[in-house]
mmCIF file of C-alpha atoms in Angstrom:
data_model
loop_
_atom_site.group_PDB
_atom_site.id
_atom_site.type_symbol
_atom_site.label_atom_id
_atom_site.label_comp_id
_atom_site.label_asym_id
_atom_site.label_seq_id
_atom_site.Cartn_x
_atom_site.Cartn_y
_atom_site.Cartn_z
ATOM 1 C CA MET L 255 48.387 177.512 -68.320
ATOM 2 C CA GLY L 256 48.394 175.073 -65.386
ATOM 3 C CA ILE L 257 47.157 175.829 -61.881
ATOM 4 C CA VAL L 258 50.703 176.156 -60.507
ATOM 5 C CA GLU L 259 51.604 178.793 -63.072
ATOM 6 C CA ARG L 260 48.361 180.629 -62.380
ATOM 7 C CA LEU L 261 48.999 180.663 -58.653
ATOM 8 C CA LYS L 262 52.407 182.195 -59.322
ATOM 9 C CA ALA L 263 50.615 185.069 -61.023
ATOM 10 C CA ILE L 264 48.737 186.048 -57.860
ATOM 11 C CA GLY L 265 49.019 189.757 -57.213
ATOM 12 C CA PRO L 266 46.190 192.335 -57.331
ATOM 13 C CA GLY L 267 43.805 189.888 -55.626
ATOM 14 C CA ALA L 268 46.103 190.063 -52.602
ATOM 15 C CA LEU L 269 45.449 193.797 -52.410
ATOM 16 C CA VAL L 270 41.723 193.078 -52.298
ATOM 17 C CA ALA L 271 42.183 190.462 -49.567
ATOM 18 C CA ALA L 272 44.474 192.749 -47.576
ATOM 19 C CA ALA L 273 41.895 195.511 -47.812
ATOM 20 C CA PHE L 274 38.951 193.516 -46.503
ATOM 21 C CA VAL L 275 40.821 191.333 -43.986
ATOM 22 C CA GLY L 276 41.533 194.291 -41.760
ATOM 23 C CA PRO L 277 40.674 195.282 -38.191
ATOM 24 C CA GLY L 278 37.042 195.566 -39.275
ATOM 25 C CA THR L 279 36.903 191.903 -40.218
ATOM 26 C CA VAL L 280 38.797 190.771 -37.127
ATOM 27 C CA THR L 281 36.651 192.868 -34.795
ATOM 28 C CA THR L 282 33.233 192.393 -36.400
ATOM 29 C CA ALA L 283 33.766 188.648 -36.885
ATOM 30 C CA SER L 284 34.899 188.271 -33.269
ATOM 31 C CA VAL L 285 31.875 190.197 -31.971
ATOM 32 C CA ILE L 286 29.494 188.148 -34.138
ATOM 33 C CA GLY L 287 31.004 184.829 -33.043
ATOM 34 C CA ALA L 288 30.863 185.790 -29.373
ATOM 35 C CA GLU L 289 27.285 187.133 -29.455
ATOM 36 C CA TYR L 290 25.605 184.785 -31.952
ATOM 37 C CA ALA L 291 27.941 181.755 -32.058
ATOM 38 C CA TYR L 292 27.648 180.110 -35.508
ATOM 39 C CA LEU L 293 24.216 181.536 -36.433
ATOM 40 C CA LEU L 294 25.541 184.195 -38.808
ATOM 41 C CA LEU L 295 28.085 182.137 -40.757
ATOM 42 C CA TRP L 296 25.748 182.393 -43.750
ATOM 43 C CA THR L 297 26.631 186.074 -43.865
ATOM 44 C CA ILE L 298 30.257 185.216 -44.592
ATOM 45 C CA ALA L 299 29.258 182.769 -47.340
ATOM 46 C CA PHE L 300 27.065 185.439 -48.949
ATOM 47 C CA SER L 301 29.735 188.122 -48.577
ATOM 48 C CA ILE L 302 32.454 185.994 -50.152
ATOM 49 C CA VAL L 303 30.301 185.021 -53.147
ATOM 50 C CA ALA L 304 29.265 188.666 -53.526
ATOM 51 C CA THR L 305 32.886 189.795 -53.380
ATOM 52 C CA MET L 306 33.959 187.250 -55.998
ATOM 53 C CA VAL L 307 31.142 188.297 -58.349
ATOM 54 C CA LEU L 308 31.652 192.051 -58.028
ATOM 55 C CA GLN L 309 35.461 191.946 -57.961
ATOM 56 C CA GLU L 310 35.509 189.750 -61.081
ATOM 57 C CA MET L 311 33.408 192.379 -62.840
ATOM 58 C CA SER L 312 35.707 195.136 -61.671
ATOM 59 C CA ALA L 313 38.856 193.285 -62.746
ATOM 60 C CA ARG L 314 37.342 192.397 -66.134
ATOM 61 C CA LEU L 315 36.429 196.041 -66.677
ATOM 62 C CA GLY L 316 39.974 197.202 -66.003
ATOM 63 C CA LEU L 317 41.621 194.415 -67.979
ATOM 64 C CA VAL L 318 39.479 194.803 -71.118
ATOM 65 C CA SER L 319 38.853 198.557 -71.236
ATOM 66 C CA ARG L 320 42.206 199.621 -69.713
ATOM 67 C CA GLU L 321 40.214 202.125 -67.688
ATOM 68 C CA GLY L 322 39.524 202.339 -63.985
ATOM 69 C CA LEU L 323 35.943 202.137 -62.734
ATOM 70 C CA GLY L 324 35.950 205.867 -61.994
ATOM 71 C CA GLU L 325 36.986 206.677 -65.573
ATOM 72 C CA ALA L 326 34.416 204.272 -67.009
ATOM 73 C CA LEU L 327 31.615 205.907 -65.031
ATOM 74 C CA ARG L 328 32.793 209.386 -65.980
ATOM 75 C CA ASN L 329 32.656 208.469 -69.671
ATOM 76 C CA GLU L 330 29.404 206.508 -69.387
ATOM 77 C CA PHE L 331 27.068 209.499 -69.510
ATOM 78 C CA SER L 332 27.032 212.197 -72.207
ATOM 79 C CA ASN L 333 24.569 214.485 -70.416
ATOM 80 C CA PRO L 334 26.738 216.918 -68.376
ATOM 81 C CA ILE L 335 24.217 217.134 -65.538
ATOM 82 C CA VAL L 336 23.923 213.359 -65.200
ATOM 83 C CA ARG L 337 27.708 212.987 -65.510
ATOM 84 C CA THR L 338 28.349 215.605 -62.812
ATOM 85 C CA ALA L 339 25.773 214.025 -60.498
ATOM 86 C CA THR L 340 27.285 210.566 -61.048
ATOM 87 C CA VAL L 341 30.831 211.740 -60.426
ATOM 88 C CA GLY L 342 29.722 213.668 -57.342
ATOM 89 C CA LEU L 343 27.848 210.684 -55.919
ATOM 90 C CA VAL L 344 30.769 208.313 -56.521
ATOM 91 C CA VAL L 345 33.350 210.685 -55.064
ATOM 92 C CA ALA L 346 31.146 211.339 -52.020
ATOM 93 C CA ALA L 347 30.512 207.619 -51.427
ATOM 94 C CA ILE L 348 34.188 206.786 -51.810
ATOM 95 C CA GLY L 349 35.256 209.750 -49.694
ATOM 96 C CA ILE L 350 32.960 208.861 -46.790
ATOM 97 C CA GLY L 351 33.648 205.140 -47.123
ATOM 98 C CA THR L 352 37.431 205.329 -47.272
ATOM 99 C CA ALA L 353 37.626 207.959 -44.518
ATOM 100 C CA ALA L 354 35.534 205.792 -42.184
ATOM 101 C CA PHE L 355 37.412 202.655 -43.171
ATOM 102 C CA GLN L 356 40.788 204.350 -42.797
ATOM 103 C CA THR L 357 40.005 205.533 -39.286
ATOM 104 C CA GLY L 358 39.059 201.984 -38.306
ATOM 105 C CA ASN L 359 42.193 200.597 -39.958
ATOM 106 C CA ILE L 360 44.583 202.879 -38.125
ATOM 107 C CA VAL L 361 42.758 202.616 -34.796
ATOM 108 C CA GLY L 362 42.741 198.815 -35.102
ATOM 109 C CA GLY L 363 46.452 198.630 -35.833
ATOM 110 C CA ALA L 364 47.140 201.084 -33.009
ATOM 111 C CA ALA L 365 45.032 199.003 -30.581
ATOM 112 C CA GLY L 366 47.213 196.005 -31.384
ATOM 113 C CA LEU L 367 50.424 197.875 -30.636
ATOM 114 C CA ALA L 368 48.916 199.504 -27.541
ATOM 115 C CA THR L 369 48.095 196.066 -26.151
ATOM 116 C CA ILE L 370 51.720 194.956 -26.560
ATOM 117 C CA THR L 371 53.490 198.121 -25.420
ATOM 118 C CA GLY L 372 51.076 199.806 -23.023
ATOM 119 C CA VAL L 373 51.466 203.031 -25.012
ATOM 120 C CA SER L 374 48.122 204.653 -25.909
ATOM 121 C CA GLU L 375 46.351 204.115 -29.251
ATOM 122 C CA THR L 376 46.316 207.895 -29.658
ATOM 123 C CA VAL L 377 50.114 207.783 -29.917
ATOM 124 C CA TRP L 378 50.442 204.707 -32.136
ATOM 125 C CA GLY L 379 47.643 205.743 -34.503
ATOM 126 C CA PRO L 380 49.370 208.766 -36.041
ATOM 127 C CA LEU L 381 52.684 206.847 -36.222
ATOM 128 C CA ILE L 382 51.055 203.978 -38.154
ATOM 129 C CA GLY L 383 49.489 206.504 -40.501
ATOM 130 C CA LEU L 384 52.810 208.204 -41.159
ATOM 131 C CA VAL L 385 54.637 204.919 -41.867
ATOM 132 C CA ALA L 386 51.859 203.814 -44.226
ATOM 133 C CA GLY L 387 52.122 207.172 -45.947
ATOM 134 C CA ALA L 388 55.875 206.821 -46.358
ATOM 135 C CA LEU L 389 55.440 203.460 -48.111
ATOM 136 C CA LEU L 390 52.734 204.838 -50.389
ATOM 137 C CA TRP L 391 54.875 207.859 -51.221
ATOM 138 C CA THR L 392 57.511 205.626 -52.791
ATOM 139 C CA GLY L 393 55.008 204.873 -55.561
ATOM 140 C CA ASN L 394 56.467 201.373 -55.776
ATOM 141 C CA TYR L 395 53.434 199.152 -56.431
ATOM 142 C CA LYS L 396 55.453 195.920 -56.339
ATOM 143 C CA LEU L 397 56.948 196.702 -52.943
ATOM 144 C CA ILE L 398 53.540 197.550 -51.482
ATOM 145 C CA GLU L 399 52.052 194.383 -52.960
ATOM 146 C CA ARG L 400 54.725 192.142 -51.403
ATOM 147 C CA VAL L 401 54.226 193.760 -47.993
ATOM 148 C CA PHE L 402 50.489 193.118 -48.204
ATOM 149 C CA ILE L 403 50.856 189.476 -49.213
ATOM 150 C CA GLY L 404 53.324 188.711 -46.433
ATOM 151 C CA LEU L 405 51.344 190.290 -43.617
ATOM 152 C CA VAL L 406 48.004 188.831 -44.692
ATOM 153 C CA THR L 407 49.554 185.359 -44.955
ATOM 154 C CA ILE L 408 50.985 185.503 -41.425
ATOM 155 C CA MET L 409 47.738 186.732 -39.931
ATOM 156 C CA GLY L 410 45.645 184.231 -41.864
ATOM 157 C CA LEU L 411 47.681 181.227 -40.776
ATOM 158 C CA ALA L 412 47.329 182.212 -37.124
ATOM 159 C CA PHE L 413 43.536 182.361 -37.220
ATOM 160 C CA VAL L 414 43.075 179.244 -39.361
ATOM 161 C CA VAL L 415 45.322 177.122 -37.129
ATOM 162 C CA ASN L 416 43.510 178.374 -34.052
ATOM 163 C CA ALA L 417 40.082 177.560 -35.543
ATOM 164 C CA ILE L 418 41.197 173.985 -36.170
ATOM 165 C CA MET L 419 42.660 173.561 -32.681
ATOM 166 C CA VAL L 420 39.553 174.700 -30.779
ATOM 167 C CA ARG L 421 37.603 171.714 -32.197
ATOM 168 C CA PRO L 422 34.432 173.550 -33.258
ATOM 169 C CA ASP L 423 30.944 172.036 -33.467
ATOM 170 C CA PHE L 424 30.648 171.125 -37.171
ATOM 171 C CA GLY L 425 26.934 170.452 -36.883
ATOM 172 C CA ALA L 426 26.395 173.961 -35.558
ATOM 173 C CA ILE L 427 28.610 175.321 -38.323
ATOM 174 C CA ALA L 428 26.414 173.644 -40.951
ATOM 175 C CA GLY L 429 23.322 175.066 -39.248
ATOM 176 C CA GLY L 430 24.856 178.531 -39.364
ATOM 177 C CA LEU L 431 24.856 178.434 -43.173
ATOM 178 C CA VAL L 432 21.035 178.665 -43.163
ATOM 179 C CA PRO L 433 20.129 182.376 -43.588
ATOM 180 C CA ARG L 434 18.419 183.989 -40.625
ATOM 181 C CA VAL L 435 18.460 187.412 -38.974
ATOM 182 C CA PRO L 436 18.160 187.122 -35.171
ATOM 183 C CA ASP L 437 16.712 190.127 -33.324
ATOM 184 C CA GLY L 438 19.231 192.953 -33.107
ATOM 185 C CA SER L 439 21.728 191.324 -35.480
ATOM 186 C CA ALA L 440 21.052 193.390 -38.640
ATOM 187 C CA TYR L 441 23.604 196.016 -37.585
ATOM 188 C CA LEU L 442 26.377 193.433 -37.228
ATOM 189 C CA ILE L 443 25.352 191.628 -40.425
ATOM 190 C CA ALA L 444 25.585 194.902 -42.339
ATOM 191 C CA GLY L 445 28.958 195.468 -40.707
ATOM 192 C CA LEU L 446 30.299 192.079 -41.777
ATOM 193 C CA VAL L 447 29.046 192.596 -45.329
ATOM 194 C CA GLY L 448 30.561 196.083 -45.305
ATOM 195 C CA THR L 449 33.947 194.818 -44.157
ATOM 196 C CA THR L 450 34.043 192.071 -46.817
ATOM 197 C CA VAL L 451 32.360 193.535 -49.906
ATOM 198 C CA VAL L 452 34.356 196.757 -49.720
ATOM 199 C CA GLY L 453 33.119 199.406 -52.168
ATOM 200 C CA TYR L 454 36.470 201.035 -52.786
ATOM 201 C CA ASN L 455 38.000 197.653 -53.648
ATOM 202 C CA LEU L 456 35.972 197.754 -56.866
ATOM 203 C CA PHE L 457 37.927 200.826 -57.937
ATOM 204 C CA LEU L 458 41.252 199.530 -56.611
ATOM 205 C CA HIS L 459 40.969 196.232 -58.461
ATOM 206 C CA ALA L 460 40.017 197.726 -61.837
ATOM 207 C CA SER L 461 43.130 199.885 -61.721
ATOM 208 C CA THR L 462 45.693 197.503 -60.258
ATOM 209 C CA VAL L 463 45.010 194.644 -62.709
ATOM 210 C CA GLN L 464 46.342 196.977 -65.379
ATOM 211 C CA GLU L 465 49.641 197.076 -63.505
ATOM 212 C CA ARG L 466 49.996 193.290 -63.741
ATOM 213 C CA TRP L 467 48.348 192.138 -66.988
ATOM 214 C CA ASP L 468 48.155 193.337 -70.584
ATOM 215 C CA GLY L 469 44.607 192.605 -71.728
ATOM 216 C CA PRO L 470 41.682 190.177 -72.197
ATOM 217 C CA GLU L 471 44.050 187.319 -73.043
ATOM 218 C CA ASP L 472 45.082 187.324 -69.371
ATOM 219 C CA LEU L 473 41.519 187.097 -68.057
ATOM 220 C CA ALA L 474 41.896 183.467 -66.887
ATOM 221 C CA GLU L 475 44.927 184.336 -64.744
ATOM 222 C CA CYS L 476 43.151 187.385 -63.400
ATOM 223 C CA ARG L 477 40.093 185.352 -62.385
ATOM 224 C CA THR L 478 42.249 182.735 -60.660
ATOM 225 C CA ASP L 479 43.957 185.508 -58.731
ATOM 226 C CA THR L 480 40.648 187.066 -57.691
ATOM 227 C CA ILE L 481 38.879 183.858 -56.677
ATOM 228 C CA ALA L 482 41.885 182.390 -54.829
ATOM 229 C CA MET L 483 42.643 185.460 -52.748
ATOM 230 C CA VAL L 484 39.012 186.260 -51.936
ATOM 231 C CA ALA L 485 38.502 182.620 -50.907
ATOM 232 C CA ILE L 486 41.519 182.830 -48.597
ATOM 233 C CA GLY L 487 40.059 185.984 -47.078
ATOM 234 C CA GLY L 488 36.781 184.131 -46.543
ATOM 235 C CA ILE L 489 38.550 181.259 -44.803
ATOM 236 C CA ILE L 490 40.246 183.731 -42.461
ATOM 237 C CA THR L 491 36.967 185.472 -41.637
ATOM 238 C CA THR L 492 35.218 182.158 -41.022
ATOM 239 C CA SER L 493 38.074 181.044 -38.773
ATOM 240 C CA ILE L 494 37.665 184.133 -36.610
ATOM 241 C CA VAL L 495 33.909 183.593 -36.165
ATOM 242 C CA VAL L 496 34.395 179.877 -35.475
ATOM 243 C CA THR L 497 37.120 180.548 -32.909
ATOM 244 C CA ALA L 498 35.054 183.162 -31.069
ATOM 245 C CA ALA L 499 31.968 180.918 -31.131
ATOM 246 C CA ALA L 500 33.923 177.962 -29.729
ATOM 247 C CA VAL L 501 35.641 179.918 -26.959
ATOM 248 C CA PHE L 502 33.018 182.404 -25.718
ATOM 249 C CA PRO L 503 29.590 181.507 -24.261
ATOM 250 C CA GLU L 504 26.861 182.603 -26.686
ATOM 251 C CA GLY L 505 25.701 186.116 -25.887
ATOM 252 C CA THR L 506 29.127 187.396 -24.774
ATOM 253 C CA SER L 507 29.617 191.111 -25.467
ATOM 254 C CA ILE L 508 33.156 192.065 -26.513
ATOM 255 C CA GLU L 509 34.213 195.546 -25.439
ATOM 256 C CA ASN L 510 37.955 195.709 -26.053
ATOM 257 C CA VAL L 511 41.006 194.128 -27.707
ATOM 258 C CA GLY L 512 41.939 192.191 -24.591
ATOM 259 C CA GLU L 513 38.621 190.338 -24.623
ATOM 260 C CA MET L 514 39.012 189.528 -28.329
ATOM 261 C CA ALA L 515 42.441 188.076 -27.614
ATOM 262 C CA ASP L 516 40.920 185.553 -25.199
ATOM 263 C CA GLN L 517 39.741 183.477 -28.159
ATOM 264 C CA LEU L 518 43.357 182.524 -28.924
ATOM 265 C CA GLU L 519 44.142 181.189 -25.422
ATOM 266 C CA PRO L 520 43.280 177.532 -26.244
ATOM 267 C CA VAL L 521 46.226 177.422 -28.634
ATOM 268 C CA PHE L 522 48.603 180.185 -27.594
ATOM 269 C CA GLY L 523 48.042 180.209 -23.827
ATOM 270 C CA GLY L 524 49.819 183.097 -22.152
ATOM 271 C CA TYR L 525 51.037 184.374 -25.508
ATOM 272 C CA ALA L 526 47.469 184.804 -26.837
ATOM 273 C CA MET L 527 47.335 188.513 -26.121
ATOM 274 C CA THR L 528 50.642 189.206 -27.855
ATOM 275 C CA PHE L 529 49.878 187.036 -30.862
ATOM 276 C CA PHE L 530 46.415 188.549 -31.331
ATOM 277 C CA ALA L 531 47.782 192.059 -30.953
ATOM 278 C CA VAL L 532 50.395 191.405 -33.654
ATOM 279 C CA GLY L 533 47.699 190.012 -35.939
ATOM 280 C CA LEU L 534 45.447 193.017 -35.357
ATOM 281 C CA PHE L 535 48.352 195.354 -36.083
ATOM 282 C CA ALA L 536 49.140 193.493 -39.307
ATOM 283 C CA ALA L 537 45.492 193.684 -40.356
ATOM 284 C CA GLY L 538 45.329 197.395 -39.598
ATOM 285 C CA PHE L 539 48.594 198.250 -41.296
ATOM 286 C CA THR L 540 47.835 196.422 -44.548
ATOM 287 C CA SER L 541 44.419 198.029 -44.804
ATOM 288 C CA ALA L 542 45.797 201.427 -43.802
ATOM 289 C CA MET L 543 47.793 201.409 -47.040
ATOM 290 C CA SER L 544 45.122 199.979 -49.321
ATOM 291 C CA ALA L 545 42.239 202.302 -48.336
ATOM 292 C CA PRO L 546 43.965 205.591 -49.300
ATOM 293 C CA LEU L 547 45.311 203.988 -52.489
ATOM 294 C CA ALA L 548 41.846 202.766 -53.483
ATOM 295 C CA GLY L 549 40.280 206.124 -52.675
ATOM 296 C CA ALA L 550 42.859 207.876 -54.825
ATOM 297 C CA TYR L 551 42.290 205.533 -57.786
ATOM 298 C CA ALA L 552 38.519 206.004 -57.538
ATOM 299 C CA THR L 553 38.522 209.770 -57.120
ATOM 300 C CA ALA L 554 41.193 210.477 -59.728
ATOM 301 C CA GLY L 555 39.453 208.266 -62.267
ATOM 302 C CA ALA L 556 36.034 209.823 -61.645
ATOM 303 C CA LEU L 557 37.439 213.341 -61.937
ATOM 304 C CA GLY L 558 39.448 212.526 -65.051
ATOM 305 C CA TRP L 559 42.815 213.023 -63.368
ATOM 306 C CA GLU L 560 45.983 211.041 -63.973
ATOM 307 C CA ARG L 561 46.106 207.725 -62.057
ATOM 308 C CA ASP L 562 49.879 207.727 -61.581
ATOM 309 C CA LEU L 563 51.101 206.713 -58.113
ATOM 310 C CA THR L 564 53.685 209.511 -58.230
ATOM 311 C CA SER L 565 51.504 212.325 -59.619
ATOM 312 C CA THR L 566 50.832 215.315 -57.378
ATOM 313 C CA ARG L 567 47.030 215.231 -57.512
ATOM 314 C CA PHE L 568 46.906 211.452 -57.018
ATOM 315 C CA ARG L 569 49.128 211.777 -53.963
ATOM 316 C CA ALA L 570 47.036 214.688 -52.656
ATOM 317 C CA ILE L 571 43.937 212.485 -52.609
ATOM 318 C CA TRP L 572 45.423 209.608 -50.634
ATOM 319 C CA VAL L 573 47.243 212.016 -48.307
ATOM 320 C CA ALA L 574 43.878 213.649 -47.490
ATOM 321 C CA ILE L 575 42.254 210.248 -46.789
ATOM 322 C CA LEU L 576 45.222 209.175 -44.701
ATOM 323 C CA GLY L 577 45.108 212.501 -42.881
ATOM 324 C CA VAL L 578 41.489 211.972 -41.832
ATOM 325 C CA GLY L 579 42.419 208.586 -40.404
ATOM 326 C CA ILE L 580 45.396 210.014 -38.545
ATOM 327 C CA VAL L 581 43.366 212.856 -37.027
ATOM 328 C CA PHE L 582 40.532 210.630 -35.780
ATOM 329 C CA SER L 583 42.984 207.985 -34.535
ATOM 330 C CA ALA L 584 44.474 210.627 -32.253
ATOM 331 C CA LEU L 585 41.098 211.146 -30.568
ATOM 332 C CA ASP L 586 40.078 209.051 -27.581
ATOM 333 C CA TYR L 587 37.234 206.914 -28.943
ATOM 334 C CA SER L 588 36.512 203.233 -28.302
ATOM 335 C CA PRO L 589 38.395 201.209 -30.973
ATOM 336 C CA VAL L 590 35.697 198.499 -31.143
ATOM 337 C CA GLU L 591 32.880 201.022 -31.636
ATOM 338 C CA ILE L 592 34.814 202.986 -34.300
ATOM 339 C CA ILE L 593 35.732 199.871 -36.245
ATOM 340 C CA VAL L 594 32.237 198.353 -36.297
ATOM 341 C CA PHE L 595 30.646 201.701 -37.237
ATOM 342 C CA ALA L 596 33.079 202.076 -40.159
ATOM 343 C CA GLN L 597 32.053 198.689 -41.556
ATOM 344 C CA VAL L 598 28.344 199.491 -41.265
ATOM 345 C CA ALA L 599 28.873 202.801 -43.103
ATOM 346 C CA ASN L 600 30.575 200.942 -45.939
ATOM 347 C CA GLY L 601 27.777 198.385 -46.067
ATOM 348 C CA LEU L 602 25.175 201.142 -46.436
ATOM 349 C CA LEU L 603 27.117 202.831 -49.269
ATOM 350 C CA LEU L 604 27.837 199.616 -51.189
ATOM 351 C CA PRO L 605 24.558 199.404 -53.189
ATOM 352 C CA ILE L 606 25.285 202.758 -54.854
ATOM 353 C CA LEU L 607 28.645 201.562 -56.150
ATOM 354 C CA ALA L 608 27.335 198.108 -57.103
ATOM 355 C CA VAL L 609 24.597 199.629 -59.279
ATOM 356 C CA PHE L 610 27.107 201.831 -61.102
ATOM 357 C CA LEU L 611 29.454 198.886 -61.646
ATOM 358 C CA ILE L 612 26.732 196.638 -63.104
ATOM 359 C CA TYR L 613 25.586 199.488 -65.351
ATOM 360 C CA ALA L 614 29.108 199.935 -66.743
ATOM 361 C CA MET L 615 29.524 196.173 -67.225
ATOM 362 C CA ASN L 616 26.661 196.155 -69.730
ATOM 363 C CA ASN L 617 28.215 198.765 -72.031
ATOM 364 C CA GLU L 618 29.090 196.943 -75.282
ATOM 365 C CA SER L 619 30.975 199.931 -76.703
ATOM 366 C CA LEU L 620 33.304 199.724 -73.693
ATOM 367 C CA LEU L 621 33.658 195.954 -73.241
ATOM 368 C CA GLY L 622 32.490 194.372 -76.507
ATOM 369 C CA GLU L 623 32.118 190.621 -76.088
ATOM 370 C CA TYR L 624 33.221 190.856 -72.448
ATOM 371 C CA THR L 625 30.040 192.525 -71.180
ATOM 372 C CA ASN L 626 28.056 190.804 -68.429
ATOM 373 C CA GLY L 627 26.045 187.727 -69.325
ATOM 374 C CA THR L 628 22.555 187.068 -67.985
ATOM 375 C CA LEU L 629 23.812 185.029 -65.005
ATOM 376 C CA GLN L 630 26.301 187.732 -64.002
ATOM 377 C CA ASN L 631 23.607 190.404 -64.156
ATOM 378 C CA VAL L 632 21.182 188.288 -62.131
ATOM 379 C CA LEU L 633 23.816 187.576 -59.471
ATOM 380 C CA GLY L 634 24.746 191.252 -59.341
ATOM 381 C CA ALA L 635 21.105 192.283 -58.974
ATOM 382 C CA VAL L 636 20.451 189.735 -56.201
ATOM 383 C CA ILE L 637 23.561 190.859 -54.316
ATOM 384 C CA THR L 638 22.516 194.497 -54.591
ATOM 385 C CA LEU L 639 18.959 193.797 -53.410
ATOM 386 C CA VAL L 640 20.157 191.754 -50.422
ATOM 387 C CA VAL L 641 22.565 194.514 -49.380
ATOM 388 C CA VAL L 642 19.828 197.140 -49.775
ATOM 389 C CA GLY L 643 17.522 195.018 -47.624
ATOM 390 C CA LEU L 644 20.144 194.644 -44.908
ATOM 391 C CA GLY L 645 20.824 198.369 -45.027
ATOM 392 C CA LEU L 646 17.131 199.236 -44.625
ATOM 393 C CA GLN L 647 16.773 196.752 -41.759
ATOM 394 C CA THR L 648 19.840 198.262 -40.084
ATOM 395 C CA LEU L 649 18.493 201.807 -40.396
ATOM 396 C CA TYR L 650 15.120 200.638 -39.055
ATOM 397 C CA ASP L 651 16.752 198.994 -36.044
ATOM 398 C CA VAL L 652 18.939 202.034 -35.345
ATOM 399 C CA LEU L 653 16.005 204.468 -35.574
ATOM 400 C CA LEU L 654 13.970 202.349 -33.155
ATOM 401 C CA ALA L 655 16.870 201.883 -30.722
#
């Protein structure tokens, strides 16, 4: 199959991109660019490679085994105590992660609309949650997928064009690809990793590839889909950091949506605020649908429940996750603080899910010849260790603060 035909097959990878290019990415990347200029661009490079590696594993698992990651982990252990502990740990990690992420998604989308209309985020938040819920309730995967692709494309083009127009310092960009952790930056680095390498995406991807493809013979198309869409997400994230670094003096502290919108003024002038607000809304809305869906796939699979979009128990899970987001979005908290905290929480939980995924990917009875090779295991182990290190550094910094 040629590259054109493969690109036409793009689908589930767009769900992954839509999930991680949300308000968390827009906010955390803007804050990083404003405070540290180009110094932390290496974090994006690491996060994108990590996402490609882990999402490829997840997609391969779903495509070959025809099981979701939650189901695979449930069936991985014969000892009832170990199985119960594993299921409990996965459900808890996914529950905390998706609830935190969902709150940030809805609050971010609401902040965008509040900037345009002047109506409070506490009003828009619940409305966004209800509309997202209505779309999910239809159970129409194809419809949801098309909505995601369209909104992510619009938002991505805006940031990429802006990054080109601000004429960034390419020498500084190259220097930013050298790994370093400036004092006080571990928290934001963990946040950027947490908003890119999203734990629940591993469960979402393993399940949704089964909606599009039939089996291992489609693995090449599936990989093209994954790599292309994750790469596009990486370009968008990089564009946001580059734009913020080029526009704001290094060391600038961003406190609200209005300040983030300033980075678009070089291109959009007086329309910068409106354009940024629309982009933030699009990011929040796409992710507000994907987080509950991913949480439902993960939890239902781990508990051995049916993974049907229209089943009662499946719907009950995503309704609960959506409900948490709606409730917290109605409270008067700082959108920037909520969003960044949600990404850090996901970054701290990621190693748990990565370890379980790599363990499942080495099960020959489940995957046969499609188990991980040595290189894939090494890459997975390195990614996990780096994330654990960042998490420990973050906790150390927070405890000393």
